[in-house]
Tab-separated table of C-alpha atoms in Angstrom:
chain	number	residue	atom	x	y	z
T	1	MET	CA	-44.994	9.444	-59.922
T	2	SER	CA	-46.867	9.715	-56.655
T	3	ASP	CA	-46.125	6.013	-55.952
T	4	PHE	CA	-42.403	6.815	-56.147
T	5	TRP	CA	-42.730	9.638	-53.596
T	6	ASP	CA	-44.901	7.507	-51.318
T	7	ALA	CA	-42.285	4.731	-51.376
T	8	ALA	CA	-39.412	7.202	-50.875
T	9	SER	CA	-41.267	8.816	-47.982
T	10	ALA	CA	-41.869	5.418	-46.365
T	11	VAL	CA	-38.184	4.471	-46.692
T	12	ALA	CA	-37.053	7.826	-45.267
T	13	THR	CA	-39.508	7.545	-42.348
T	14	THR	CA	-38.343	3.989	-41.581
T	15	ALA	CA	-34.681	5.063	-41.727
T	16	ALA	CA	-35.315	8.068	-39.458
T	17	THR	CA	-37.167	5.848	-36.963
T	18	GLY	CA	-34.298	3.342	-37.002
T	19	VAL	CA	-31.722	6.086	-36.377
T	20	ALA	CA	-33.838	7.537	-33.544
T	21	LEU	CA	-34.151	4.104	-31.899
T	22	TRP	CA	-30.422	3.462	-32.249
T	23	LEU	CA	-29.642	6.854	-30.662
T	24	ALA	CA	-32.041	6.153	-27.787
T	25	VAL	CA	-30.471	2.749	-27.076
T	26	TYR	CA	-26.965	4.233	-27.322
T	27	GLU	CA	-27.886	7.016	-24.888
T	28	VAL	CA	-29.285	4.519	-22.370
T	29	GLN	CA	-26.095	2.438	-22.622
T	30	MET	CA	-23.922	5.518	-22.105
T	31	ARG	CA	-25.963	6.619	-19.073
T	32	ARG	CA	-25.664	3.151	-17.537
T	33	ARG	CA	-21.913	3.140	-18.111
T	34	ASP	CA	-21.569	6.625	-16.619
T	35	GLU	CA	-23.664	5.567	-13.596
T	36	THR	CA	-21.494	2.481	-13.089
T	37	VAL	CA	-18.326	4.593	-13.266
T	38	ARG	CA	-19.818	7.148	-10.862
T	39	GLN	CA	-20.893	4.441	-8.413
T	40	GLY	CA	-17.462	2.789	-8.464
T	41	ALA	CA	-15.462	5.994	-8.074
T	42	GLN	CA	-15.081	5.631	-4.302
T	43	ALA	CA	-14.565	1.860	-4.463
T	44	HIS	CA	-11.516	2.283	-6.719
T	45	LYS	CA	-9.874	4.450	-4.040
T	46	VAL	CA	-10.066	1.840	-1.278
T	47	LEU	CA	-6.821	-0.149	-1.415
T	48	SER	CA	-5.487	-3.093	0.545
T	49	ALA	CA	-2.026	-4.600	0.762
T	50	ILE	CA	0.042	-7.031	2.791
T	51	GLU	CA	3.317	-5.533	3.937
T	52	GLY	CA	5.545	-7.722	6.082
T	53	THR	CA	3.373	-9.193	8.826
T	54	ARG	CA	0.587	-6.666	8.475
T	55	GLY	CA	-2.430	-6.446	6.232
T	56	LYS	CA	-3.690	-2.923	5.780
T	57	VAL	CA	-6.647	-1.213	4.152
T	58	VAL	CA	-6.535	2.504	3.323
T	59	ASN	CA	-9.502	4.663	2.356
T	60	HIS	CA	-7.915	7.080	-0.139
T	61	SER	CA	-11.314	8.522	-1.107
T	62	SER	CA	-12.742	11.808	0.135
T	63	GLU	CA	-15.788	10.040	1.632
T	64	PRO	CA	-16.034	7.705	4.632
T	65	LEU	CA	-16.616	3.979	4.449
T	66	LEU	CA	-19.656	3.146	6.551
T	67	GLU	CA	-18.356	-0.371	7.233
T	68	LEU	CA	-15.231	-2.346	6.345
T	69	ARG	CA	-14.784	-6.110	6.573
T	70	ILE	CA	-11.492	-7.934	6.085
T	71	ILE	CA	-12.779	-11.271	4.831
T	72	ARG	CA	-9.524	-13.216	4.402
T	73	ALA	CA	-5.794	-13.004	3.709
T	74	ASP	CA	-4.030	-15.299	1.298
T	75	ALA	CA	-1.226	-15.748	-1.218
T	76	GLU	CA	-0.546	-18.088	-4.144
T	77	VAL	CA	1.922	-20.941	-4.423
T	78	ASN	CA	2.161	-22.476	-7.895
T	79	GLY	CA	-1.258	-21.063	-8.817
T	80	SER	CA	-3.057	-22.392	-5.721
T	81	PRO	CA	-4.210	-20.220	-2.823
T	82	VAL	CA	-2.519	-20.545	0.552
T	83	ALA	CA	-4.361	-19.116	3.556
T	84	VAL	CA	-2.532	-16.641	5.772
T	85	ARG	CA	-3.239	-16.735	9.541
T	86	TRP	CA	-4.071	-13.986	12.006
T	87	ALA	CA	-4.883	-13.960	15.713
T	88	ASP	CA	-8.293	-15.439	16.512
T	89	ASP	CA	-9.282	-12.297	18.416
T	90	ALA	CA	-8.160	-9.857	15.678
T	91	GLN	CA	-10.740	-7.218	14.793
T	92	ARG	CA	-11.829	-7.564	11.168
T	93	ILE	CA	-15.106	-5.633	11.056
T	94	PHE	CA	-14.741	-1.871	11.368
T	95	GLY	CA	-17.373	0.856	11.364
T	96	ASN	CA	-16.861	4.294	9.834
T	97	VAL	CA	-13.422	4.473	8.241
T	98	SER	CA	-12.954	8.181	7.524
T	99	ALA	CA	-11.309	9.611	4.417
T	100	GLY	CA	-7.571	8.967	4.531
T	101	GLU	CA	-7.787	6.505	7.432
T	102	GLU	CA	-6.169	3.076	7.583
T	103	ARG	CA	-7.152	-0.158	9.318
T	104	GLN	CA	-4.703	-2.987	9.985
T	105	LEU	CA	-4.675	-6.712	10.629
T	106	GLU	CA	-1.637	-8.327	12.243
T	107	LEU	CA	-0.732	-11.555	10.429
T	108	GLN	CA	0.949	-14.534	12.100
T	109	VAL	CA	4.317	-15.961	11.180
T	110	GLN	CA	4.249	-19.730	10.920
T	111	GLY	CA	6.530	-22.547	9.855
T	112	TRP	CA	5.983	-23.988	6.388
T	113	GLY	CA	8.574	-26.780	6.526
T	114	PRO	CA	12.238	-26.964	5.581
T	115	LEU	CA	13.706	-24.105	3.539
T	116	ILE	CA	15.496	-25.712	0.597
T	117	ARG	CA	17.638	-23.667	-1.799
T	118	ALA	CA	19.776	-25.142	-4.554
T	119	GLY	CA	18.938	-28.619	-3.227
T	120	LEU	CA	20.283	-27.863	0.258
T	121	GLU	CA	18.266	-27.434	3.436
T	122	GLU	CA	18.995	-24.003	4.885
T	123	GLY	CA	16.646	-24.003	7.868
T	124	ILE	CA	12.927	-23.524	8.351
T	125	ASP	CA	10.679	-21.679	5.876
T	126	GLU	CA	8.993	-19.236	8.253
T	127	GLY	CA	6.741	-16.339	7.374
T	128	ILE	CA	3.129	-15.411	6.879
T	129	ALA	CA	3.242	-17.521	3.691
T	130	PRO	CA	5.822	-19.853	2.133
T	131	ILE	CA	8.898	-18.122	0.738
T	132	ASN	CA	7.871	-18.953	-2.846
T	133	ALA	CA	4.369	-17.473	-2.416
T	134	THR	CA	3.255	-14.661	-4.716
T	135	ASP	CA	0.275	-12.322	-4.963
T	136	HIS	CA	-0.135	-11.692	-1.216
T	137	ARG	CA	-3.588	-10.117	-0.874
T	138	LEU	CA	-6.511	-9.271	1.343
T	139	THR	CA	-10.117	-9.820	0.354
T	140	ILE	CA	-12.164	-6.930	1.699
T	141	GLN	CA	-15.803	-5.907	1.549
T	142	PHE	CA	-17.018	-2.423	2.366
T	143	LEU	CA	-20.088	-0.222	2.419
T	144	ASP	CA	-19.394	3.064	0.606
T	145	ALA	CA	-20.852	6.493	1.391
T	146	ALA	CA	-23.663	5.914	-1.146
T	147	GLY	CA	-24.805	2.764	0.690
T	148	LEU	CA	-23.428	0.302	-1.897
T	149	TRP	CA	-21.500	-2.841	-0.902
T	150	TRP	CA	-18.266	-3.636	-2.767
T	151	GLN	CA	-15.679	-6.419	-2.734
T	152	ARG	CA	-12.049	-6.034	-3.640
T	153	VAL	CA	-9.474	-8.836	-3.843
T	154	GLY	CA	-5.969	-7.411	-3.621
T	155	LEU	CA	-5.552	-4.741	-6.296
T	156	ARG	CA	-8.100	-6.241	-8.684
T	157	PRO	CA	-10.956	-3.927	-9.680
T	158	PRO	CA	-13.789	-3.713	-7.160
T	159	THR	CA	-17.045	-5.553	-7.849
T	160	ARG	CA	-20.537	-4.725	-6.571
T	161	ILE	CA	-22.121	-7.024	-4.014
T	162	LEU	CA	-25.841	-7.234	-4.684
T	163	GLY	CA	-26.718	-9.557	-1.793
T	164	GLU	CA	-25.588	-9.579	1.803
T	165	PRO	CA	-21.909	-9.055	2.602
T	166	ALA	CA	-19.863	-12.040	3.789
T	167	GLN	CA	-18.771	-12.623	7.336
T	168	PRO	CA	-15.002	-12.656	7.842
T	169	ALA	CA	-13.569	-16.158	7.570
T	170	ALA	CA	-12.125	-17.856	10.643
T	171	SER	CA	-8.355	-17.897	10.915
T	172	PRO	CA	-7.114	-20.960	9.009
T	173	GLU	CA	-5.659	-23.874	10.961
């Protein structure tokens, strides 16, 4: 009978150890997830948009951005990116963007060729991007109040930058 209790005790001990290990791993995963959410809280409140001929970035968080870089502006035409131009001397690296502040980038209107609607030429397609462009967006990188670098493309979720931040691209030709 003692062999039965020895075997039962061994099974119970093994099961308890397995449960304890599973709980420890689960707790570590939950802490990592919570830390990731906490780290990204400010990054989710930094928004960019292109409105008319202006790209703008707004810090909606309650903390300052230590640095902001507008890397590029673009749109999509038939699933392919089309670069949007700005003045060569436009400022695109900003220090200390306080809570609630906005930074802007003036975009250049350019000709994209003839404007054709219903098979008829109606003039010149002029704008910051072709008339049939969609998903106008800025790519920004910023240093948050915790000293973490982030990248955000349009309204897509922000992603951490683990290396060095990028330099803003030159205005496309």
